[in-house]
Amino acid sequence: MEERAEILTAGDASGNGMVFKITSASGVDVFGLATKNFYGGNWDLGPTWNYLVLAEKPFLVDTGRTGTLHSLLEMIAGTGFSLGDLDSIVLSHGHEDHDGGLPEIVSMTGASVKANPVYERLIKLQPDKVPEGIDKDFPPSCWHCIMPESFVENNCRKYHRNRNGLTIKNIFDPDNALGENIQVIALPGHSPDAVGILIDEDIFIVGDNVLPHISPSPTQIASFKLVSGIFPPEQSDVRQAFGLEAYLRSLKTMQRVGEAHPDILSLPGHRLYYYDQWNHFPLADRTREIIEHHITRCEGIMTVLENGPKTVKEIVTAHFEPSLLEGMGFYMAKNEILSHLELLVDCGDIQPVDGQYASRNGSGHFSSHIQSLEPW
Ligand SMILES: [Zn+2]
Ligand SMILES: [Zn+2]
């Protein structure tokens, strides 16, 4: 990174406000633009990294968190690029720290939006299909949301309404290709609509699918069960895009890219610059590390269950350090545990019994199961 990146604007120690430029093997300029994110204590992600790619048809990958578009536009202006030349906006995935500024920038520029078609299904309001007890103003992407009403009121309602009006082009449709030597790879799991963008097999915009220091949170199959009704029968395989297993397969897909191209430069959605330094990672090593991390987490859960059945809350409390469970930390930790429990149930290592989870004869099939998973 140090050798290849030209820093145009220095940011703070976490990378906030930083702008840099790198150039791909065939001469495509890629600008990295870091916009502010919420600070989440021990679960802090650091700023969101958005990327402006000056391919023949220039495109922007991600648009930061709601409320940060102004600074993103300033950064883009600072690169000398004129927004009027923007052909499309591509989404790495549909999390709010990546598409927050999207409706606004679309209405400003008229650029088209290209994303995984699963994204379009998840952002369109479907009031007649909202399950019992869930807010009618929520799109399917948020039917599993656990945030308190005060947060939703300030951060989400307007965002949902605005996103609902967007027209989304299918990024996998050859008519919507991003350019020569630019490949879009589906990487579901962290989010069911996640993709990676490979430029010249030299630069890989990986979004939140692999990050330095921190392990991206997996989705749950339970979330799919909530939204399954919004997908047409021909898209029934979307189920595969949810859960820890989907995520592990995406890690293996990225691992394969990393093994084929050991010098590839991965550009993540967070932490590219953090702790006052670049945090470049060899892709094959980092993906392997994260896969091992999930195996270790499964082992940890099995150990917690050795002394008898436990509720999810008891497992969360036994597995994580108390400092990680403060405030919203508890919900993040619970989400993490639930996706691992789903995989352990699927592997036959544990079973749900009366609101608790019980080990099944101390079996540990999960490890060989995870090892044997194939890339997509
Ligand atoms: Zn994300
Ligand atoms: Zn993110």
Tab-separated table of C-alpha atoms and ligand atoms in Angstrom:
chain	number	residue	atom	x	y	z
A	1	MET	CA	0.000	0.000	0.000
A	2	GLU	CA	2.725	2.431	1.063
A	3	GLU	CA	4.474	2.082	-2.308
A	4	ARG	CA	1.385	2.166	-4.489
A	5	ALA	CA	-0.908	4.699	-2.848
A	6	GLU	CA	-0.482	8.406	-3.395
A	7	ILE	CA	-2.063	10.227	-0.455
A	8	LEU	CA	-3.945	13.302	-1.674
A	9	THR	CA	-5.445	14.281	1.688
A	10	ALA	CA	-4.204	12.963	5.015
A	11	GLY	CA	-6.982	11.941	7.392
A	12	ASP	CA	-6.945	11.399	11.145
A	13	ALA	CA	-5.394	8.380	12.891
A	14	SER	CA	-8.429	6.222	11.978
A	15	GLY	CA	-8.401	7.375	8.359
A	16	ASN	CA	-11.386	9.752	8.599
A	17	GLY	CA	-11.268	12.269	5.748
A	18	MET	CA	-8.400	10.555	3.958
A	19	VAL	CA	-8.177	10.504	0.145
A	20	PHE	CA	-5.637	8.455	-1.828
A	21	LYS	CA	-5.096	7.317	-5.386
A	22	ILE	CA	-3.774	4.059	-6.769
A	23	THR	CA	-3.537	2.911	-10.373
A	24	SER	CA	-4.345	-0.582	-11.655
A	25	ALA	CA	-2.152	-2.665	-13.950
A	26	SER	CA	-3.870	-1.333	-17.090
A	27	GLY	CA	-3.846	2.272	-15.867
A	28	VAL	CA	-7.283	2.648	-14.245
A	29	ASP	CA	-7.134	5.209	-11.428
A	30	VAL	CA	-8.930	4.266	-8.220
A	31	PHE	CA	-9.490	6.854	-5.495
A	32	GLY	CA	-10.140	5.786	-1.895
A	33	LEU	CA	-12.412	8.185	0.029
A	34	ALA	CA	-13.029	7.662	3.761
A	35	THR	CA	-16.260	9.042	5.236
A	36	LYS	CA	-17.193	9.175	8.931
A	37	ASN	CA	-18.991	6.322	10.609
A	38	PHE	CA	-20.573	6.040	14.048
A	39	TYR	CA	-18.200	5.210	16.828
A	40	GLY	CA	-19.277	1.907	18.336
A	41	GLY	CA	-16.928	1.546	21.329
A	42	ASN	CA	-15.256	-1.862	21.287
A	43	TRP	CA	-17.095	-2.734	18.075
A	44	ASP	CA	-15.865	0.331	16.164
A	45	LEU	CA	-15.489	-0.267	12.428
A	46	GLY	CA	-13.692	2.960	11.591
A	47	PRO	CA	-14.765	5.147	8.654
A	48	THR	CA	-16.433	3.734	5.551
A	49	TRP	CA	-14.130	3.487	2.545
A	50	ASN	CA	-15.854	4.444	-0.702
A	51	TYR	CA	-14.023	4.066	-4.009
A	52	LEU	CA	-14.174	6.132	-7.183
A	53	VAL	CA	-13.042	4.065	-10.176
A	54	LEU	CA	-12.073	5.999	-13.302
A	55	ALA	CA	-12.749	3.203	-15.769
A	56	GLU	CA	-13.908	4.094	-19.273
A	57	LYS	CA	-17.353	4.543	-17.725
A	58	PRO	CA	-16.475	5.982	-14.292
A	59	PHE	CA	-18.262	4.537	-11.292
A	60	LEU	CA	-18.420	5.099	-7.544
A	61	VAL	CA	-18.481	2.149	-5.162
A	62	ASP	CA	-20.621	3.024	-2.107
A	63	THR	CA	-21.869	6.356	-0.828
A	64	GLY	CA	-21.089	6.406	2.900
A	65	ARG	CA	-23.373	6.663	5.876
A	66	THR	CA	-26.457	8.925	5.917
A	67	GLY	CA	-25.355	12.494	6.572
A	68	THR	CA	-21.826	12.128	5.192
A	69	LEU	CA	-22.568	12.746	1.506
A	70	HIS	CA	-21.483	16.367	1.746
A	71	SER	CA	-17.960	15.367	2.763
A	72	LEU	CA	-17.859	12.580	0.170
A	73	LEU	CA	-18.741	15.087	-2.572
A	74	GLU	CA	-16.035	17.442	-1.336
A	75	MET	CA	-13.489	14.652	-1.479
A	76	ILE	CA	-14.563	13.725	-5.007
A	77	ALA	CA	-14.281	17.367	-6.105
A	78	GLY	CA	-10.762	17.412	-4.613
A	79	THR	CA	-9.676	14.611	-6.964
A	80	GLY	CA	-10.491	16.833	-9.961
A	81	PHE	CA	-13.229	14.476	-11.157
A	82	SER	CA	-16.445	16.095	-12.323
A	83	LEU	CA	-19.562	14.398	-10.939
A	84	GLY	CA	-21.364	15.008	-14.226
A	85	ASP	CA	-19.082	12.327	-15.722
A	86	LEU	CA	-20.195	9.665	-13.245
A	87	ASP	CA	-21.821	6.792	-15.143
A	88	SER	CA	-22.997	4.616	-12.270
A	89	ILE	CA	-22.979	3.971	-8.564
A	90	VAL	CA	-22.196	0.423	-7.518
A	91	LEU	CA	-23.055	-0.976	-4.111
A	92	SER	CA	-20.722	-3.352	-2.330
A	93	HIS	CA	-23.777	-4.306	-0.194
A	94	GLY	CA	-26.931	-2.769	1.245
A	95	HIS	CA	-25.809	-1.777	4.746
A	96	GLU	CA	-26.596	1.766	5.781
A	97	ASP	CA	-22.946	2.740	6.244
A	98	HIS	CA	-22.480	2.015	2.510
A	99	ASP	CA	-25.653	3.245	0.810
A	100	GLY	CA	-26.699	6.047	3.174
A	101	GLY	CA	-26.017	8.856	0.698
A	102	LEU	CA	-27.355	6.933	-2.285
A	103	PRO	CA	-30.800	8.499	-2.940
A	104	GLU	CA	-29.353	11.997	-2.677
A	105	ILE	CA	-26.395	11.460	-4.982
A	106	VAL	CA	-28.636	9.720	-7.524
A	107	SER	CA	-30.992	12.677	-7.659
A	108	MET	CA	-28.008	15.046	-7.970
A	109	THR	CA	-26.176	13.213	-10.729
A	110	GLY	CA	-28.708	11.010	-12.535
A	111	ALA	CA	-26.140	8.200	-12.403
A	112	SER	CA	-27.642	4.714	-12.553
A	113	VAL	CA	-27.413	2.350	-9.576
A	114	LYS	CA	-25.990	-1.124	-10.113
A	115	ALA	CA	-26.290	-3.753	-7.417
A	116	ASN	CA	-26.948	-7.376	-6.682
A	117	PRO	CA	-30.649	-7.957	-7.576
A	118	VAL	CA	-31.199	-9.231	-4.019
A	119	TYR	CA	-30.598	-5.621	-2.893
A	120	GLU	CA	-33.552	-4.347	-4.902
A	121	ARG	CA	-35.890	-6.907	-3.326
A	122	LEU	CA	-34.714	-5.986	0.152
A	123	ILE	CA	-35.095	-2.190	-0.085
A	124	LYS	CA	-38.575	-2.002	-1.632
A	125	LEU	CA	-41.288	-1.396	0.973
A	126	GLN	CA	-43.833	-4.212	0.996
A	127	PRO	CA	-46.432	-3.122	3.575
A	128	ASP	CA	-48.793	-6.014	2.723
A	129	LYS	CA	-46.079	-8.603	3.367
A	130	VAL	CA	-44.634	-7.257	6.646
A	131	PRO	CA	-44.825	-10.007	9.282
A	132	GLU	CA	-46.993	-9.508	12.373
A	133	GLY	CA	-45.463	-7.184	14.967
A	134	ILE	CA	-42.981	-5.476	12.612
A	135	ASP	CA	-43.180	-1.796	11.615
A	136	LYS	CA	-44.969	-1.316	8.254
A	137	ASP	CA	-42.461	1.419	7.319
A	138	PHE	CA	-39.581	-1.056	7.321
A	139	PRO	CA	-38.331	-2.622	4.099
A	140	PRO	CA	-37.509	-6.355	4.181
A	141	SER	CA	-33.799	-5.558	4.748
A	142	CYS	CA	-34.765	-4.406	8.248
A	143	TRP	CA	-37.519	-6.805	9.280
A	144	HIS	CA	-35.061	-8.478	11.643
A	145	CYS	CA	-33.865	-5.116	13.056
A	146	ILE	CA	-33.465	-4.875	16.820
A	147	MET	CA	-32.713	-1.152	17.125
A	148	PRO	CA	-34.811	0.912	19.586
A	149	GLU	CA	-37.564	3.223	18.250
A	150	SER	CA	-35.569	6.376	19.152
A	151	PHE	CA	-32.781	5.246	16.841
A	152	VAL	CA	-35.157	4.263	14.041
A	153	GLU	CA	-36.946	7.618	14.167
A	154	ASN	CA	-33.723	9.631	13.807
A	155	ASN	CA	-31.794	7.428	11.441
A	156	CYS	CA	-34.021	5.186	9.380
A	157	ARG	CA	-37.498	6.331	8.367
A	158	LYS	CA	-36.473	8.947	5.797
A	159	TYR	CA	-33.680	6.728	4.510
A	160	HIS	CA	-36.129	3.855	3.914
A	161	ARG	CA	-38.612	6.101	2.076
A	162	ASN	CA	-35.887	7.521	-0.162
A	163	ARG	CA	-34.306	4.162	-0.935
A	164	ASN	CA	-37.720	2.785	-1.850
A	165	GLY	CA	-37.891	5.173	-4.823
A	166	LEU	CA	-34.617	4.019	-6.417
A	167	THR	CA	-34.340	2.119	-9.682
A	168	ILE	CA	-31.735	-0.634	-9.450
A	169	LYS	CA	-29.955	-2.264	-12.377
A	170	ASN	CA	-28.838	-5.870	-12.044
A	171	ILE	CA	-25.047	-5.748	-11.777
A	172	PHE	CA	-24.714	-9.326	-13.063
A	173	ASP	CA	-26.555	-8.533	-16.301
A	174	PRO	CA	-23.931	-8.328	-19.105
A	175	ASP	CA	-25.702	-5.175	-20.366
A	176	ASN	CA	-24.701	-3.491	-17.101
A	177	ALA	CA	-21.059	-4.602	-17.144
A	178	LEU	CA	-18.674	-2.133	-15.515
A	179	GLY	CA	-16.012	-2.357	-18.184
A	180	GLU	CA	-13.304	-4.436	-19.750
A	181	ASN	CA	-11.273	-6.389	-17.193
A	182	ILE	CA	-13.693	-5.512	-14.410
A	183	GLN	CA	-15.404	-8.478	-12.847
A	184	VAL	CA	-18.182	-8.518	-10.257
A	185	ILE	CA	-18.218	-11.495	-7.892
A	186	ALA	CA	-21.166	-12.396	-5.639
A	187	LEU	CA	-19.970	-12.752	-2.035
A	188	PRO	CA	-23.095	-13.281	0.078
A	189	GLY	CA	-23.031	-13.974	3.798
A	190	HIS	CA	-22.072	-10.758	5.589
A	191	SER	CA	-25.028	-9.380	3.668
A	192	PRO	CA	-27.079	-11.450	1.196
A	193	ASP	CA	-26.509	-8.856	-1.543
A	194	ALA	CA	-22.739	-8.449	-1.094
A	195	VAL	CA	-20.367	-8.359	-4.074
A	196	GLY	CA	-16.679	-7.780	-4.712
A	197	ILE	CA	-15.253	-5.875	-7.697
A	198	LEU	CA	-12.099	-7.162	-9.298
A	199	ILE	CA	-10.182	-4.707	-11.482
A	200	ASP	CA	-7.474	-6.063	-13.820
A	201	GLU	CA	-7.048	-9.034	-11.421
A	202	ASP	CA	-4.817	-6.571	-9.595
A	203	ILE	CA	-7.122	-4.499	-7.368
A	204	PHE	CA	-10.024	-6.124	-5.512
A	205	ILE	CA	-12.673	-3.933	-3.872
A	206	VAL	CA	-13.875	-6.388	-1.226
A	207	GLY	CA	-16.328	-4.205	0.754
A	208	ASP	CA	-17.091	-5.608	4.211
A	209	ASN	CA	-16.524	-9.195	3.119
A	210	VAL	CA	-13.008	-9.248	4.491
A	211	LEU	CA	-11.563	-6.625	6.823
A	212	PRO	CA	-8.255	-6.171	8.610
A	213	HIS	CA	-8.304	-6.604	12.451
A	214	ILE	CA	-12.007	-7.373	12.725
A	215	SER	CA	-14.157	-10.213	11.514
A	216	PRO	CA	-17.248	-9.138	9.538
A	217	SER	CA	-20.547	-10.188	11.112
A	218	PRO	CA	-22.411	-12.992	9.331
A	219	THR	CA	-26.168	-12.915	8.638
A	220	GLN	CA	-28.602	-15.528	9.904
A	221	ILE	CA	-30.758	-18.055	8.066
A	222	ALA	CA	-33.496	-16.818	10.437
A	223	SER	CA	-33.397	-13.461	8.606
A	224	PHE	CA	-34.059	-15.263	5.350
A	225	LYS	CA	-37.045	-17.020	6.896
A	226	LEU	CA	-38.556	-13.602	7.653
A	227	VAL	CA	-38.142	-12.275	4.112
A	228	SER	CA	-38.506	-15.473	2.064
A	229	GLY	CA	-41.985	-14.406	0.865
A	230	ILE	CA	-40.633	-11.406	-1.060
A	231	PHE	CA	-38.551	-13.521	-3.424
A	232	PRO	CA	-40.223	-15.047	-6.488
A	233	PRO	CA	-40.039	-18.872	-6.809
A	234	GLU	CA	-37.295	-18.644	-9.432
A	235	GLN	CA	-35.131	-16.911	-6.831
A	236	SER	CA	-35.689	-19.548	-4.141
A	237	ASP	CA	-31.946	-20.223	-4.036
A	238	VAL	CA	-31.539	-16.838	-2.321
A	239	ARG	CA	-31.799	-18.861	0.900
A	240	GLN	CA	-28.206	-19.894	0.205
A	241	ALA	CA	-27.134	-16.241	0.433
A	242	PHE	CA	-27.910	-16.012	4.154
A	243	GLY	CA	-26.046	-17.321	7.165
A	244	LEU	CA	-22.564	-18.210	8.351
A	245	GLU	CA	-22.153	-21.036	5.863
A	246	ALA	CA	-22.809	-18.652	2.943
A	247	TYR	CA	-20.254	-16.281	4.399
A	248	LEU	CA	-17.642	-19.022	4.814
A	249	ARG	CA	-18.112	-19.995	1.169
A	250	SER	CA	-17.567	-16.361	0.166
A	251	LEU	CA	-14.377	-16.316	2.250
A	252	LYS	CA	-13.220	-19.380	0.325
A	253	THR	CA	-14.100	-17.662	-2.951
A	254	MET	CA	-11.925	-14.700	-1.972
A	255	GLN	CA	-9.212	-17.031	-0.711
A	256	ARG	CA	-9.080	-18.615	-4.155
A	257	VAL	CA	-8.718	-15.176	-5.776
A	258	GLY	CA	-5.927	-14.396	-3.303
A	259	GLU	CA	-4.132	-17.661	-4.044
A	260	ALA	CA	-4.371	-17.101	-7.813
A	261	HIS	CA	-3.080	-13.532	-7.452
A	262	PRO	CA	-0.767	-13.339	-4.416
A	263	ASP	CA	0.070	-9.675	-5.017
A	264	ILE	CA	-3.519	-8.518	-5.351
A	265	LEU	CA	-4.342	-5.315	-3.510
A	266	SER	CA	-7.561	-5.692	-1.489
A	267	LEU	CA	-9.552	-2.570	-0.748
A	268	PRO	CA	-11.930	-3.152	2.194
A	269	GLY	CA	-14.969	-1.171	3.380
A	270	HIS	CA	-13.341	-0.326	6.723
A	271	ARG	CA	-9.961	-0.143	8.475
A	272	LEU	CA	-7.801	0.168	5.376
A	273	TYR	CA	-6.041	2.910	7.324
A	274	TYR	CA	-6.427	2.685	11.118
A	275	TYR	CA	-4.256	2.948	14.230
A	276	ASP	CA	-2.313	5.579	12.283
A	277	GLN	CA	-1.120	3.126	9.638
A	278	TRP	CA	-2.027	1.256	6.453
A	279	ASN	CA	-3.444	-2.170	7.177
A	280	HIS	CA	-2.806	-4.015	3.973
A	281	PHE	CA	-3.425	-7.757	4.171
A	282	PRO	CA	-2.495	-10.682	1.915
A	283	LEU	CA	-5.963	-11.844	0.853
A	284	ALA	CA	-5.378	-15.611	1.019
A	285	ASP	CA	-3.889	-15.369	4.538
A	286	ARG	CA	-6.519	-13.031	5.912
A	287	THR	CA	-9.460	-15.077	4.588
A	288	ARG	CA	-7.905	-18.255	6.042
A	289	GLU	CA	-7.497	-16.470	9.379
A	290	ILE	CA	-11.177	-15.446	9.440
A	291	ILE	CA	-12.297	-18.997	8.584
A	292	GLU	CA	-10.173	-20.268	11.496
A	293	HIS	CA	-11.655	-17.583	13.732
A	294	HIS	CA	-15.143	-18.985	13.059
A	295	ILE	CA	-14.000	-22.535	13.769
A	296	THR	CA	-12.545	-21.302	17.076
A	297	ARG	CA	-15.811	-19.534	17.905
A	298	CYS	CA	-17.752	-22.768	17.284
A	299	GLU	CA	-15.288	-24.605	19.552
A	300	GLY	CA	-15.840	-21.935	22.212
A	301	ILE	CA	-19.611	-22.389	22.044
A	302	MET	CA	-19.273	-26.181	22.289
A	303	THR	CA	-17.106	-25.713	25.394
A	304	VAL	CA	-19.741	-23.442	26.966
A	305	LEU	CA	-22.346	-26.185	26.348
A	306	GLU	CA	-20.221	-28.966	27.887
A	307	ASN	CA	-21.815	-28.478	31.286
A	308	GLY	CA	-25.394	-28.654	30.105
A	309	PRO	CA	-27.942	-26.776	27.963
A	310	LYS	CA	-27.897	-22.968	27.909
A	311	THR	CA	-30.016	-20.130	26.548
A	312	VAL	CA	-28.616	-17.814	23.862
A	313	LYS	CA	-28.182	-15.097	26.478
A	314	GLU	CA	-26.183	-17.439	28.725
A	315	ILE	CA	-23.975	-18.490	25.822
A	316	VAL	CA	-23.354	-14.857	24.831
A	317	THR	CA	-22.439	-13.907	28.401
A	318	ALA	CA	-20.161	-16.918	28.870
A	319	HIS	CA	-18.441	-16.548	25.488
A	320	PHE	CA	-17.672	-12.803	25.318
A	321	GLU	CA	-15.678	-10.476	27.570
A	322	PRO	CA	-18.028	-8.215	29.599
A	323	SER	CA	-16.523	-5.093	27.953
A	324	LEU	CA	-17.773	-6.308	24.561
A	325	LEU	CA	-21.332	-6.628	25.848
A	326	GLU	CA	-21.868	-3.016	26.870
A	327	GLY	CA	-24.673	-1.074	25.139
A	328	MET	CA	-25.221	-2.195	21.554
A	329	GLY	CA	-22.327	-4.619	21.974
A	330	PHE	CA	-24.702	-7.194	23.434
A	331	TYR	CA	-26.830	-7.233	20.262
A	332	MET	CA	-23.784	-7.542	18.025
A	333	ALA	CA	-22.517	-10.415	20.167
A	334	LYS	CA	-25.918	-12.109	20.148
A	335	ASN	CA	-26.130	-11.869	16.359
A	336	GLU	CA	-22.672	-13.413	16.134
A	337	ILE	CA	-23.628	-16.316	18.432
A	338	LEU	CA	-26.961	-16.958	16.698
A	339	SER	CA	-25.350	-17.414	13.292
A	340	HIS	CA	-22.862	-19.893	14.774
A	341	LEU	CA	-25.641	-21.763	16.581
A	342	GLU	CA	-27.474	-22.185	13.262
A	343	LEU	CA	-24.398	-23.785	11.712
A	344	LEU	CA	-23.836	-26.038	14.738
A	345	VAL	CA	-27.482	-27.198	14.592
A	346	ASP	CA	-27.156	-27.872	10.848
A	347	CYS	CA	-24.019	-29.933	11.488
A	348	GLY	CA	-25.843	-32.001	14.131
A	349	ASP	CA	-23.486	-30.925	16.928
A	350	ILE	CA	-26.164	-29.227	19.020
A	351	GLN	CA	-29.948	-29.149	19.198
A	352	PRO	CA	-32.484	-26.612	20.409
A	353	VAL	CA	-34.481	-27.866	23.413
A	354	ASP	CA	-37.119	-25.734	25.186
A	355	GLY	CA	-35.532	-22.360	24.438
A	356	GLN	CA	-32.054	-23.675	25.174
A	357	TYR	CA	-29.271	-25.245	23.139
A	358	ALA	CA	-27.833	-28.607	24.110
A	359	SER	CA	-24.698	-30.376	22.957
A	360	ARG	CA	-25.302	-33.726	21.216
A	361	ASN	CA	-22.845	-36.157	22.782
A	362	GLY	CA	-20.041	-33.639	22.445
A	363	SER	CA	-19.774	-34.221	18.674
A	364	GLY	CA	-17.668	-31.757	16.675
A	365	HIS	CA	-18.689	-32.187	13.063
A	366	PHE	CA	-18.550	-28.433	12.452
A	367	SER	CA	-14.795	-28.357	11.948
A	368	SER	CA	-14.619	-30.864	9.087
A	369	HIS	CA	-17.848	-29.425	7.660
A	370	ILE	CA	-16.351	-25.924	7.491
A	371	GLN	CA	-13.109	-27.288	6.011
A	372	SER	CA	-15.054	-29.097	3.305
A	373	LEU	CA	-17.186	-26.145	2.181
A	374	GLU	CA	-16.610	-25.202	-1.446
A	375	PRO	CA	-16.147	-21.681	-2.831
A	376	TRP	CA	-19.102	-20.376	-4.855
B	1	ZN	ZN	-21.658	-4.276	6.199
B	2	ZN	ZN	-19.676	-1.432	6.662
